Short mmCIF file of C-alpha atoms in Angstrom, two decimals:
data_model
loop_
_atom_site.label_atom_id
_atom_site.label_comp_id
_atom_site.label_asym_id
_atom_site.label_seq_id
_atom_site.Cartn_x
_atom_site.Cartn_y
_atom_site.Cartn_z
CA UNK K 1 0.00 0.00 0.00
CA UNK K 2 1.24 3.46 -0.88
CA UNK K 3 2.47 5.08 2.33
CA UNK K 4 0.17 8.09 2.60
CA UNK K 5 -2.69 8.53 5.07
CA UNK K 6 -4.88 11.27 6.47
CA UNK K 7 -5.37 10.46 10.15
CA UNK K 8 -8.57 12.01 11.54
CA UNK K 9 -8.76 12.50 15.31
CA UNK K 10 -12.43 12.27 16.21
CA UNK K 11 -11.73 13.12 19.86
CA UNK K 12 -10.24 16.43 18.67
CA UNK K 13 -13.33 17.02 16.52
CA UNK K 14 -15.54 16.55 19.56
CA UNK K 15 -13.31 18.84 21.62
CA UNK K 16 -13.58 21.60 19.03
CA UNK K 17 -17.38 21.32 18.86
CA UNK K 18 -17.67 21.56 22.63
CA UNK K 19 -15.27 24.51 22.58
CA UNK K 20 -17.59 26.29 20.15
CA UNK K 21 -20.45 25.67 22.57
CA UNK K 22 -18.37 27.06 25.43
CA UNK K 23 -17.76 30.22 23.40
CA UNK K 24 -21.52 30.74 23.09
CA UNK K 25 -23.14 29.53 26.32
CA UNK K 26 -26.81 28.61 26.20
CA UNK K 27 -26.77 28.63 22.39
CA UNK K 28 -27.34 25.69 20.08
CA UNK K 29 -24.84 24.84 17.37
CA UNK K 30 -25.15 23.44 13.86
CA UNK K 31 -21.93 21.51 13.17
CA UNK K 32 -21.10 22.37 9.56
CA UNK K 33 -20.25 19.13 7.75
CA UNK K 34 -20.58 20.25 4.13
CA UNK K 35 -17.92 19.30 1.56
CA UNK K 36 -17.57 15.84 3.14
CA UNK K 37 -16.93 17.47 6.52
CA UNK K 38 -14.25 19.69 5.01
CA UNK K 39 -12.49 16.64 3.60
CA UNK K 40 -12.55 14.63 6.84
CA UNK K 41 -15.40 12.28 5.93
CA UNK K 42 -18.96 13.36 6.64
CA UNK K 43 -20.26 9.96 7.76
CA UNK K 44 -17.62 9.53 10.43
CA UNK K 45 -17.82 13.18 11.50
CA UNK K 46 -21.59 13.04 11.97
CA UNK K 47 -21.29 9.73 13.76
CA UNK K 48 -18.67 11.14 16.13
CA UNK K 49 -20.72 14.25 16.93
CA UNK K 50 -24.30 13.04 16.86
CA UNK K 51 -24.61 12.45 20.60
CA UNK K 52 -23.40 15.97 21.46
CA UNK K 53 -24.39 18.08 18.43
CA UNK K 54 -27.61 20.09 18.35
CA UNK K 55 -27.73 19.75 14.58
CA UNK K 56 -25.72 19.64 11.37
CA UNK K 57 -25.48 21.94 8.36
CA UNK K 58 -24.80 20.90 4.75
CA UNK K 59 -24.75 22.57 1.35
CA UNK K 60 -27.04 20.38 -0.73
CA UNK K 61 -29.65 17.65 -0.48
CA UNK K 62 -27.17 14.93 -1.46
CA UNK K 63 -25.04 15.85 1.56
CA UNK K 64 -28.17 15.92 3.72
CA UNK K 65 -29.02 12.36 2.66
CA UNK K 66 -25.60 11.16 3.84
CA UNK K 67 -26.00 12.89 7.19
CA UNK K 68 -29.54 11.60 7.62
CA UNK K 69 -28.44 8.00 7.11
CA UNK K 70 -26.06 8.35 10.05
CA UNK K 71 -28.22 10.58 12.26
CA UNK K 72 -31.90 9.65 11.71
CA UNK K 73 -33.30 12.20 14.18
CA UNK K 74 -30.79 15.05 14.03
CA UNK K 75 -31.76 18.52 12.95
CA UNK K 76 -30.24 19.12 9.48
CA UNK K 77 -29.98 22.54 7.85
CA UNK K 78 -29.73 22.86 4.08
CA UNK K 79 -27.61 26.00 3.83
CA UNK K 80 -28.30 26.87 0.18
CA UNK K 81 -31.85 25.59 0.12
CA UNK K 82 -33.41 23.48 -2.61
CA UNK K 83 -31.96 24.08 -6.04
CA UNK K 84 -35.14 22.99 -7.85
CA UNK K 85 -38.77 22.63 -6.78
CA UNK K 86 -38.64 18.84 -7.10
CA UNK K 87 -36.25 18.72 -4.14
CA UNK K 88 -38.79 20.20 -1.72
CA UNK K 89 -40.83 16.99 -1.18
CA UNK K 90 -37.57 15.13 -0.56
CA UNK K 91 -36.54 17.80 1.96
CA UNK K 92 -39.84 17.29 3.76
CA UNK K 93 -39.41 13.52 3.67
CA UNK K 94 -35.94 13.88 5.20
CA UNK K 95 -37.22 16.36 7.79
CA UNK K 96 -34.77 19.08 6.82
CA UNK K 97 -34.52 22.70 7.78
CA UNK K 98 -34.10 24.67 4.55
CA UNK K 99 -32.70 28.06 3.68
CA UNK K 100 -34.78 30.17 1.31
CA UNK K 101 -32.41 32.57 -0.37
CA UNK K 102 -34.35 34.13 -3.24
CA UNK K 103 -37.73 34.71 -4.81
CA UNK K 104 -37.63 31.58 -6.96
CA UNK K 105 -37.08 29.37 -3.92
CA UNK K 106 -39.76 31.21 -1.95
CA UNK K 107 -42.34 30.89 -4.74
CA UNK K 108 -41.53 27.21 -5.17
CA UNK K 109 -42.05 26.66 -1.45
CA UNK K 110 -45.48 28.32 -1.50
CA UNK K 111 -46.48 26.20 -4.50
CA UNK K 112 -45.24 22.92 -3.01
CA UNK K 113 -47.50 20.15 -1.80
CA UNK K 114 -45.54 18.81 1.18
CA UNK K 115 -46.15 15.88 3.49
CA UNK K 116 -45.21 18.10 6.42
CA UNK K 117 -44.20 21.72 6.89
CA UNK K 118 -40.54 22.69 6.91
CA UNK K 119 -38.46 24.79 9.25
CA UNK K 120 -37.52 27.68 6.97
CA UNK K 121 -34.51 29.94 7.33
CA UNK K 122 -34.97 33.16 5.37
CA UNK K 123 -31.58 34.21 4.03
CA UNK K 124 -30.77 37.88 4.57
CA UNK K 125 -28.19 39.58 2.35
CA UNK K 126 -26.74 41.92 4.94
CA UNK K 127 -23.64 42.82 2.95
CA UNK K 128 -22.05 39.64 1.61
CA UNK K 129 -23.98 40.04 -1.70
CA UNK K 130 -23.83 36.36 -2.48
CA UNK K 131 -27.25 34.94 -1.55
CA UNK K 132 -30.33 36.29 0.19
CA UNK K 133 -32.97 39.00 0.26
CA UNK K 134 -32.36 42.68 0.82
CA UNK K 135 -34.22 44.36 3.66
CA UNK K 136 -37.31 45.15 1.59
CA UNK K 137 -37.46 41.66 0.14
CA UNK K 138 -37.00 40.09 3.56
CA UNK K 139 -39.88 42.11 4.98
CA UNK K 140 -42.15 41.14 2.09
CA UNK K 141 -41.36 37.43 2.25
CA UNK K 142 -41.53 37.33 6.02
CA UNK K 143 -45.13 38.54 5.72
CA UNK K 144 -45.99 36.00 3.00
CA UNK K 145 -44.38 32.99 4.66
CA UNK K 146 -45.13 33.45 8.34
CA UNK K 147 -48.55 31.79 8.15
CA UNK K 148 -47.98 29.58 5.10
CA UNK K 149 -49.01 25.93 5.57
CA UNK K 150 -45.63 24.81 4.16
CA UNK K 151 -43.78 26.60 6.98
CA UNK K 152 -43.32 25.39 10.54
CA UNK K 153 -40.66 27.66 12.06
CA UNK K 154 -39.77 30.89 10.28
CA UNK K 155 -36.16 31.70 11.06
CA UNK K 156 -33.44 34.14 9.98
CA UNK K 157 -30.01 33.25 8.62
CA UNK K 158 -27.21 35.45 7.34
CA UNK K 159 -23.47 35.29 6.88
CA UNK K 160 -20.57 37.59 7.77
CA UNK K 161 -18.28 38.67 4.97
CA UNK K 162 -15.36 39.91 7.07
CA UNK K 163 -15.68 38.45 10.58
CA UNK K 164 -12.23 36.88 10.08
CA UNK K 165 -10.77 40.41 9.88
CA UNK K 166 -11.28 41.73 13.37
CA UNK K 167 -12.52 45.29 13.55
CA UNK K 168 -13.65 45.42 9.91
CA UNK K 169 -16.25 48.15 9.32
CA UNK K 170 -18.49 45.86 7.25
CA UNK K 171 -19.04 43.59 10.26
CA UNK K 172 -20.43 46.50 12.28
CA UNK K 173 -22.64 47.47 9.34
CA UNK K 174 -23.96 43.93 9.03
CA UNK K 175 -24.76 43.81 12.75
CA UNK K 176 -26.71 47.06 12.39
CA UNK K 177 -28.70 45.63 9.50
CA UNK K 178 -29.40 42.45 11.46
CA UNK K 179 -30.80 44.52 14.31
CA UNK K 180 -33.24 46.18 11.90
CA UNK K 181 -34.68 42.98 10.48
CA UNK K 182 -34.76 40.97 13.70
CA UNK K 183 -37.53 43.31 14.83
CA UNK K 184 -39.77 41.48 12.36
CA UNK K 185 -39.83 38.56 14.73
CA UNK K 186 -38.32 35.16 13.97
CA UNK K 187 -38.50 31.87 15.80
CA UNK K 188 -34.72 31.45 15.62
CA UNK K 189 -31.76 33.32 14.21
CA UNK K 190 -28.25 32.25 13.18
CA UNK K 191 -25.48 34.63 12.16
CA UNK K 192 -22.22 33.37 13.60
CA UNK K 193 -19.70 31.40 11.55
CA UNK K 194 -16.48 30.19 13.19
CA UNK K 195 -14.85 33.62 13.26
CA UNK K 196 -17.90 35.17 14.87
CA UNK K 197 -18.29 32.27 17.31
CA UNK K 198 -14.75 32.91 18.52
CA UNK K 199 -14.68 36.72 18.66
CA UNK K 200 -18.15 38.27 18.23
CA UNK K 201 -20.37 37.32 21.19
CA UNK K 202 -22.91 39.96 20.08
CA UNK K 203 -23.54 37.74 17.04
CA UNK K 204 -24.36 34.64 19.09
CA UNK K 205 -28.06 34.25 18.46
CA UNK K 206 -30.15 31.14 19.18
CA UNK K 207 -27.94 29.09 16.86
CA UNK K 208 -24.26 29.30 15.92
CA UNK K 209 -22.62 27.62 12.91
CA UNK K 210 -19.06 26.43 13.66
CA UNK K 211 -17.34 25.22 10.51
CA UNK K 212 -13.57 25.45 10.05
CA UNK K 213 -12.97 25.62 13.80
CA UNK K 214 -14.43 22.13 14.18
CA UNK K 215 -11.52 20.78 12.18
CA UNK K 216 -8.84 22.52 14.21
CA UNK K 217 -7.92 25.26 11.74
CA UNK K 218 -8.18 28.98 12.33
CA UNK K 219 -10.37 31.44 10.41
CA UNK K 220 -7.91 34.24 11.25
CA UNK K 221 -4.65 35.11 9.54
CA UNK K 222 -3.12 36.45 12.75
CA UNK K 223 -4.46 34.01 15.39
CA UNK K 224 -3.19 30.44 15.53
CA UNK K 225 -5.61 27.59 16.09
CA UNK K 226 -3.85 26.55 19.30
CA UNK K 227 -4.14 30.12 20.62
CA UNK K 228 -7.90 29.83 20.07
CA UNK K 229 -8.09 26.58 22.04
CA UNK K 230 -8.55 24.34 19.01
CA UNK K 231 -7.01 20.93 18.39
CA UNK K 232 -5.90 19.78 14.91
CA UNK K 233 -8.14 17.04 13.57
CA UNK K 234 -6.33 15.89 10.41
CA UNK K 235 -2.70 14.85 10.15
CA UNK K 236 -1.47 14.11 6.63
CA UNK K 237 1.46 11.68 6.73
CA UNK K 238 3.58 10.28 3.93
CA UNK K 239 6.94 8.51 3.98
CA UNK K 240 10.41 8.73 2.52
CA UNK K 241 10.35 6.36 -0.45
CA UNK K 242 13.83 7.22 -1.77
CA UNK K 243 16.98 8.92 -0.48
CA UNK K 244 19.92 9.99 -2.64
CA UNK K 245 23.03 12.15 -2.48
CA UNK K 246 23.69 14.81 -5.11
CA UNK K 247 26.60 17.15 -5.79
CA UNK K 248 26.56 20.92 -5.52
CA UNK K 249 25.20 22.38 -8.75
CA UNK K 250 22.79 19.49 -9.42
CA UNK K 251 19.08 20.29 -9.75
CA UNK K 252 16.01 18.57 -8.32
CA UNK K 253 12.56 18.20 -9.82
CA UNK K 254 10.67 19.50 -12.84
CA UNK K 255 12.16 22.53 -14.50
CA UNK K 256 15.44 22.20 -12.61
CA UNK K 257 14.44 25.22 -10.55
CA UNK K 258 16.03 24.02 -7.29
CA UNK K 259 19.81 23.76 -7.48
CA UNK K 260 21.93 22.37 -4.66
CA UNK K 261 24.26 24.98 -3.20
CA UNK K 262 26.29 22.27 -1.42
CA UNK K 263 26.60 18.50 -1.53
CA UNK K 264 23.07 17.52 -0.52
CA UNK K 265 20.96 14.60 0.60
CA UNK K 266 17.55 14.52 -1.07
CA UNK K 267 14.52 12.55 0.06
CA UNK K 268 11.50 11.71 -2.07
CA UNK K 269 8.13 11.74 -0.27
CA UNK K 270 4.99 9.80 -1.20
CA UNK K 271 2.66 12.78 -1.61
CA UNK K 272 1.91 15.15 -4.46
CA UNK K 273 -0.64 17.54 -5.83
CA UNK K 274 -2.92 14.69 -6.95
CA UNK K 275 -3.31 13.92 -3.25
CA UNK K 276 -4.17 17.50 -2.37
CA UNK K 277 -0.77 18.85 -1.36
CA UNK K 278 -0.52 22.29 -3.00
CA UNK K 279 1.62 22.52 -6.09
CA UNK K 280 2.01 26.21 -5.25
CA UNK K 281 4.11 25.37 -2.17
CA UNK K 282 7.23 27.52 -2.59
CA UNK K 283 10.81 26.25 -2.15
CA UNK K 284 11.66 26.14 1.52
CA UNK K 285 8.15 25.09 2.60
CA UNK K 286 8.67 22.70 5.48
CA UNK K 287 7.61 19.17 6.41
CA UNK K 288 8.44 17.28 9.61
CA UNK K 289 10.61 14.15 9.78
CA UNK K 290 11.77 12.63 13.07
CA UNK K 291 10.46 15.71 14.87
CA UNK K 292 12.62 18.08 12.79
CA UNK K 293 11.53 20.43 10.05
CA UNK K 294 13.13 20.08 6.65
CA UNK K 295 12.45 22.16 3.50
CA UNK K 296 11.03 21.18 0.15
CA UNK K 297 13.49 20.92 -2.70
CA UNK K 298 12.04 21.75 -6.11
CA UNK K 299 8.51 21.66 -7.45
CA UNK K 300 5.76 19.44 -6.12
CA UNK K 301 4.98 16.63 -8.58
CA UNK K 302 1.67 14.85 -9.11
CA UNK K 303 2.51 11.91 -6.83
CA UNK K 304 5.70 12.95 -5.05
CA UNK K 305 7.65 15.82 -3.62
CA UNK K 306 11.31 16.16 -2.67
CA UNK K 307 12.87 17.45 0.54
CA UNK K 308 16.38 18.51 1.52
CA UNK K 309 17.62 16.09 4.21
CA UNK K 310 21.15 17.47 4.38
CA UNK K 311 20.66 18.85 7.90
CA UNK K 312 18.90 15.68 9.08
CA UNK K 313 21.52 12.94 8.63
CA UNK K 314 19.48 10.53 10.80
CA UNK K 315 16.67 10.38 8.20
CA UNK K 316 16.20 6.95 6.70
CA UNK K 317 14.19 5.29 3.95
CA UNK K 318 10.66 4.63 5.23
CA UNK K 319 10.62 7.44 7.79
CA UNK K 320 7.24 9.07 8.33
CA UNK K 321 6.80 12.56 6.89
CA UNK K 322 4.19 14.90 8.37
CA UNK K 323 2.88 17.21 5.66
CA UNK K 324 0.60 18.94 8.15
CA UNK K 325 -0.85 18.15 11.53
CA UNK K 326 0.05 18.56 15.18
CA UNK K 327 3.70 19.38 14.50
CA UNK K 328 3.08 21.58 11.46
CA UNK K 329 -0.25 23.49 11.51
CA UNK K 330 -2.18 23.38 8.27
CA UNK K 331 -2.69 27.15 8.49
CA UNK K 332 1.06 27.67 8.35
CA UNK K 333 1.30 25.71 5.13
CA UNK K 334 -1.74 27.49 3.72
CA UNK K 335 -0.26 30.91 4.45
CA UNK K 336 3.01 29.95 2.75
CA UNK K 337 1.01 28.93 -0.33
CA UNK K 338 -1.18 32.06 -0.42
CA UNK K 339 -4.36 30.21 0.47
CA UNK K 340 -6.38 29.13 3.52
CA UNK K 341 -6.65 25.94 5.51
CA UNK K 342 -10.22 25.39 4.28
CA UNK K 343 -8.98 24.87 0.73
CA UNK K 344 -6.20 22.46 1.64
CA UNK K 345 -8.47 20.28 3.79
CA UNK K 346 -11.24 20.07 1.20
CA UNK K 347 -8.73 19.25 -1.56
CA UNK K 348 -7.36 16.10 0.05
CA UNK K 349 -8.40 13.67 -2.66
CA UNK K 350 -10.26 10.40 -2.45
CA UNK K 351 -7.17 8.32 -3.15
CA UNK K 352 -5.77 9.31 0.25
CA UNK K 353 -7.15 6.82 2.79
CA UNK K 354 -8.63 8.28 5.99
CA UNK K 355 -7.72 6.54 9.23
CA UNK K 356 -9.96 7.37 12.18
CA UNK K 357 -8.73 7.48 15.76
CA UNK K 358 -10.25 8.70 19.02
#
């Protein structure tokens, strides 16, 4: 078997969910498990959380079906709503909460013949300008839906655009707009994503929506996950599959862009961009072998990458290589590559086996 595995610590996942709940006392929390639980495996994530989670949130009905198989009675929120009217009866059959984010979805809901009414979350565009009604539209649809037979609870949902940038003026503006529309009266309200859960207690309404924080990564560029009390959930580990010595002046990898400045010892690692490791990782990006950091040498290939072992003479063929995890935070790698931890986690491909512990 190819020596590459993503180890998922379910005890850490549970810790992070409970930490979110501690940040927002007396609030309920939808654990966001969309995108296959951010690459960690939705079935196992839901299974690990179902006895402590108040509910789960997903992006589409296919994801909801997976979660429902594992958690038959859990509250499940469909964050983007039903993409076509034919999905509404299935949503009712599954007992979903659904977002309604535009007039087409709202009209389809009113026209639907459902076996039971749905908990509806009216999406408010408070400044993100991605999905949702403006203030006038929200008022109008609140009036039309509040007594509709297809609607059980009528709730409010919105999303912060800049909560990960502390002190951003748009966050204050969004909070002001929320205050205006909440006067309409809703059964429940949810505003807080991970960044707001961690730093904006004024946004902790009846429900919070922890996402990236569940998986032990930070939503902030300047605050480390450990500083926030989070534990890493995924550790991506490969192995040294070849070790060779090269002379000064010899190059490594495609394009010959990395050239040895001294006699060097080069290791080849069983991980590449087809596994989800970023090809954009610059020279000098580090991995961990035998508890010591060593830098990449040359470009990341599809199935492999190379590292400079010259300053780690103890390294041997078969040694484990941590690409990210407890010793090397995923956010550090993401920052070096000009991206965010969310992207790296969700890009770990299906050919990388997941091993569950805890």
